PDB file of C-alpha atoms in Angstrom:
ATOM      1  CA  MET A   1       0.000   0.000   0.000  1.00  0.00           C
ATOM      2  CA  TYR A   2       1.271   3.469  -0.896  1.00  0.00           C
ATOM      3  CA  PHE A   3       1.153   6.646   1.154  1.00  0.00           C
ATOM      4  CA  ARG A   4       1.797  10.341   0.633  1.00  0.00           C
ATOM      5  CA  LEU A   5       4.461  11.713   2.958  1.00  0.00           C
ATOM      6  CA  MET A   6       5.614  15.290   3.490  1.00  0.00           C
ATOM      7  CA  HIS A   7       9.250  15.162   4.586  1.00  0.00           C
ATOM      8  CA  LYS A   8      10.897  18.511   5.301  1.00  0.00           C
ATOM      9  CA  THR A   9      10.038  20.546   2.166  1.00  0.00           C
ATOM     10  CA  GLY A  10       9.495  17.629  -0.217  1.00  0.00           C
ATOM     11  CA  ILE A  11       6.439  15.468  -0.794  1.00  0.00           C
ATOM     12  CA  TYR A  12       6.861  11.795  -1.647  1.00  0.00           C
ATOM     13  CA  ILE A  13       4.976   8.598  -2.329  1.00  0.00           C
ATOM     14  CA  VAL A  14       6.226   5.919   0.010  1.00  0.00           C
ATOM     15  CA  GLU A  15       5.592   2.249   0.565  1.00  0.00           C
ATOM     16  CA  HIS A  16       4.950   1.039   4.105  1.00  0.00           C
ATOM     17  CA  LEU A  17       7.380  -1.712   5.076  1.00  0.00           C
ATOM     18  CA  GLU A  18       6.732  -2.375   8.751  1.00  0.00           C
ATOM     19  CA  SER A  19       5.651  -0.910  12.070  1.00  0.00           C
ATOM     20  CA  ARG A  20       8.338  -0.357  14.659  1.00  0.00           C
ATOM     21  CA  GLN A  21       8.345   0.841  18.234  1.00  0.00           C
ATOM     22  CA  ASN A  22       9.582   4.285  17.231  1.00  0.00           C
ATOM     23  CA  GLY A  23       7.412   4.748  14.110  1.00  0.00           C
ATOM     24  CA  GLU A  24       6.622   3.383  10.685  1.00  0.00           C
ATOM     25  CA  LEU A  25       9.377   2.188   8.360  1.00  0.00           C
ATOM     26  CA  VAL A  26       8.718   3.388   4.807  1.00  0.00           C
ATOM     27  CA  GLN A  27      10.677   3.493   1.579  1.00  0.00           C
ATOM     28  CA  VAL A  28      10.500   6.171  -1.112  1.00  0.00           C
ATOM     29  CA  ILE A  29       8.841   5.159  -4.376  1.00  0.00           C
ATOM     30  CA  ASN A  30       8.135   8.515  -6.021  1.00  0.00           C
ATOM     31  CA  VAL A  31       8.648  12.279  -5.764  1.00  0.00           C
ATOM     32  CA  ILE A  32       5.608  14.573  -5.912  1.00  0.00           C
ATOM     33  CA  THR A  33       7.265  17.855  -4.890  1.00  0.00           C
ATOM     34  CA  HIS A  34      11.016  18.445  -5.011  1.00  0.00           C
ATOM     35  CA  PRO A  35      12.504  19.991  -1.833  1.00  0.00           C
ATOM     36  CA  THR A  36      12.817  23.777  -1.744  1.00  0.00           C
ATOM     37  CA  GLN A  37      16.291  25.231  -2.254  1.00  0.00           C
ATOM     38  CA  GLY A  38      17.901  27.964  -0.171  1.00  0.00           C
ATOM     39  CA  ASP A  39      17.836  29.020   3.454  1.00  0.00           C
ATOM     40  CA  LEU A  40      14.386  28.130   4.772  1.00  0.00           C
ATOM     41  CA  HIS A  41      14.844  30.345   7.826  1.00  0.00           C
ATOM     42  CA  ASN A  42      15.532  33.366   5.638  1.00  0.00           C
ATOM     43  CA  ARG A  43      13.119  32.764   2.785  1.00  0.00           C
ATOM     44  CA  ASN A  44      13.779  34.745  -0.396  1.00  0.00           C
ATOM     45  CA  GLU A  45      17.194  35.865   0.873  1.00  0.00           C
ATOM     46  CA  VAL A  46      20.433  35.146  -0.979  1.00  0.00           C
ATOM     47  CA  GLU A  47      22.888  37.530   0.667  1.00  0.00           C
ATOM     48  CA  ASN A  48      24.535  36.822   4.017  1.00  0.00           C
ATOM     49  CA  VAL A  49      22.855  33.415   4.289  1.00  0.00           C
ATOM     50  CA  PHE A  50      23.966  29.864   3.534  1.00  0.00           C
ATOM     51  CA  PHE A  51      21.970  28.910   0.439  1.00  0.00           C
ATOM     52  CA  HIS A  52      21.313  25.159   0.853  1.00  0.00           C
ATOM     53  CA  GLU A  53      21.163  22.687  -1.984  1.00  0.00           C
ATOM     54  CA  ARG A  54      18.481  20.156  -1.091  1.00  0.00           C
ATOM     55  CA  ARG A  55      18.275  16.803  -2.847  1.00  0.00           C
ATOM     56  CA  ALA A  56      15.140  14.724  -3.113  1.00  0.00           C
ATOM     57  CA  LEU A  57      15.086  11.521  -1.102  1.00  0.00           C
ATOM     58  CA  SER A  58      16.454   8.665  -3.209  1.00  0.00           C
ATOM     59  CA  TYR A  59      14.557   5.760  -4.711  1.00  0.00           C
ATOM     60  CA  LYS A  60      13.946   3.097  -2.045  1.00  0.00           C
ATOM     61  CA  GLU A  61      15.530   5.304   0.626  1.00  0.00           C
ATOM     62  CA  LYS A  62      14.146   4.202   3.965  1.00  0.00           C
ATOM     63  CA  ARG A  63      12.869   6.449   6.739  1.00  0.00           C
ATOM     64  CA  ILE A  64      11.148   5.945  10.055  1.00  0.00           C
ATOM     65  CA  VAL A  65       8.258   8.377  10.280  1.00  0.00           C
ATOM     66  CA  ASP A  66       5.348   9.120  12.565  1.00  0.00           C
ATOM     67  CA  LYS A  67       2.198   7.250  11.517  1.00  0.00           C
ATOM     68  CA  ASN A  68       0.230  10.542  11.502  1.00  0.00           C
ATOM     69  CA  LEU A  69       2.368  11.812   8.587  1.00  0.00           C
ATOM     70  CA  LEU A  70       1.200   9.040   6.254  1.00  0.00           C
ATOM     71  CA  LYS A  71      -1.812   9.798   4.051  1.00  0.00           C
ATOM     72  CA  PRO A  72      -3.232   7.053   1.766  1.00  0.00           C
ATOM     73  CA  PHE A  73      -2.264   7.393  -1.901  1.00  0.00           C
ATOM     74  CA  GLU A  74      -4.260   5.582  -4.568  1.00  0.00           C
ATOM     75  CA  ASP A  75      -3.359   7.332  -7.856  1.00  0.00           C
ATOM     76  CA  ASP A  76      -1.077   5.919 -10.529  1.00  0.00           C
ATOM     77  CA  VAL A  77       2.594   5.695  -9.648  1.00  0.00           C
ATOM     78  CA  LEU A  78       5.220   6.708 -12.206  1.00  0.00           C
ATOM     79  CA  SER A  79       8.765   5.438 -12.269  1.00  0.00           C
ATOM     80  CA  TYR A  80      10.961   7.200  -9.733  1.00  0.00           C
ATOM     81  CA  GLU A  81      12.978   8.930 -12.473  1.00  0.00           C
ATOM     82  CA  ASP A  82       9.851  10.218 -14.259  1.00  0.00           C
ATOM     83  CA  SER A  83       8.372  11.471 -11.004  1.00  0.00           C
ATOM     84  CA  LEU A  84      11.634  13.231 -10.086  1.00  0.00           C
ATOM     85  CA  ARG A  85      11.821  14.813 -13.549  1.00  0.00           C
ATOM     86  CA  ASN A  86       8.200  16.022 -13.249  1.00  0.00           C
ATOM     87  CA  ALA A  87       8.783  17.432  -9.759  1.00  0.00           C
ATOM     88  CA  ILE A  88      11.871  19.339 -10.915  1.00  0.00           C
ATOM     89  CA  ASN A  89      10.067  20.675 -13.996  1.00  0.00           C
ATOM     90  CA  LYS A  90       7.163  21.935 -11.858  1.00  0.00           C
ATOM     91  CA  MET A  91       9.557  23.637  -9.476  1.00  0.00           C
ATOM     92  CA  GLU A  92      11.489  25.235 -12.352  1.00  0.00           C
ATOM     93  CA  GLU A  93       8.279  26.600 -13.892  1.00  0.00           C
ATOM     94  CA  LYS A  94       7.269  28.090 -10.570  1.00  0.00           C
ATOM     95  CA  LEU A  95      10.696  29.671 -10.031  1.00  0.00           C
ATOM     96  CA  LYS A  96      10.816  31.096 -13.570  1.00  0.00           C
ATOM     97  CA  SER A  97       7.468  32.844 -13.042  1.00  0.00           C
ATOM     98  CA  ASP A  98       9.065  35.475 -10.782  1.00  0.00           C
ATOM     99  CA  ASP A  99      12.423  36.980 -11.742  1.00  0.00           C
ATOM    100  CA  ASN A 100      14.196  37.628  -8.444  1.00  0.00           C
ATOM    101  CA  ALA A 101      17.580  36.789  -6.910  1.00  0.00           C
ATOM    102  CA  PHE A 102      16.242  33.963  -4.746  1.00  0.00           C
ATOM    103  CA  ASN A 103      14.575  32.217  -7.688  1.00  0.00           C
ATOM    104  CA  LYS A 104      17.677  32.655  -9.861  1.00  0.00           C
ATOM    105  CA  GLN A 105      19.865  31.077  -7.174  1.00  0.00           C
ATOM    106  CA  SER A 106      17.325  28.271  -6.694  1.00  0.00           C
ATOM    107  CA  LEU A 107      17.366  27.594 -10.439  1.00  0.00           C
ATOM    108  CA  LEU A 108      21.168  27.350 -10.358  1.00  0.00           C
ATOM    109  CA  MET A 109      20.940  24.841  -7.508  1.00  0.00           C
ATOM    110  CA  LEU A 110      18.313  22.832  -9.392  1.00  0.00           C
ATOM    111  CA  GLN A 111      20.511  22.756 -12.501  1.00  0.00           C
ATOM    112  CA  ASN A 112      23.373  21.361 -10.416  1.00  0.00           C
ATOM    113  CA  LEU A 113      21.018  18.748  -8.990  1.00  0.00           C
ATOM    114  CA  LYS A 114      19.675  17.867 -12.445  1.00  0.00           C
ATOM    115  CA  ASP A 115      23.224  17.265 -13.674  1.00  0.00           C
ATOM    116  CA  ASP A 116      23.914  15.102 -10.628  1.00  0.00           C
ATOM    117  CA  TYR A 117      20.634  13.178 -11.000  1.00  0.00           C
ATOM    118  CA  ALA A 118      21.391  12.583 -14.702  1.00  0.00           C
ATOM    119  CA  LYS A 119      24.705  10.950 -13.771  1.00  0.00           C
ATOM    120  CA  GLN A 120      23.171   8.967 -10.922  1.00  0.00           C
ATOM    121  CA  TYR A 121      20.161   7.636 -12.842  1.00  0.00           C
ATOM    122  CA  LYS A 122      21.792   7.611 -16.296  1.00  0.00           C
ATOM    123  CA  THR A 123      18.974   9.570 -17.913  1.00  0.00           C
ATOM    124  CA  ASP A 124      18.280  13.165 -18.924  1.00  0.00           C
ATOM    125  CA  PHE A 125      16.679  15.613 -16.560  1.00  0.00           C
TER     126      PHE A 125
END
């Protein structure tokens, strides 16, 4: 059974593996929303802050999460690579809609990640 999970600033489709004393063990199957780039504590700032590059959780990456964070997911599930590509494209479109320094820096970070993902998954992003 698949679930929707918000983890930090990303949203994922995960598969439940088992219940544990400290939470639910899940593994990542798909990416719905790619994590936000930059300093989350200083949103829209690029100067005098550490601008973080945030990767999406990897395919089959395991996490222990609180049961309350899991929401049932019953839609079609794409391949991990296709879902990651779609999530990045959506984020790029959103960032390109407003021409400011934060969005430009975020787009640079996403391009770096796309290059890295292309090497890792041996496909174009």
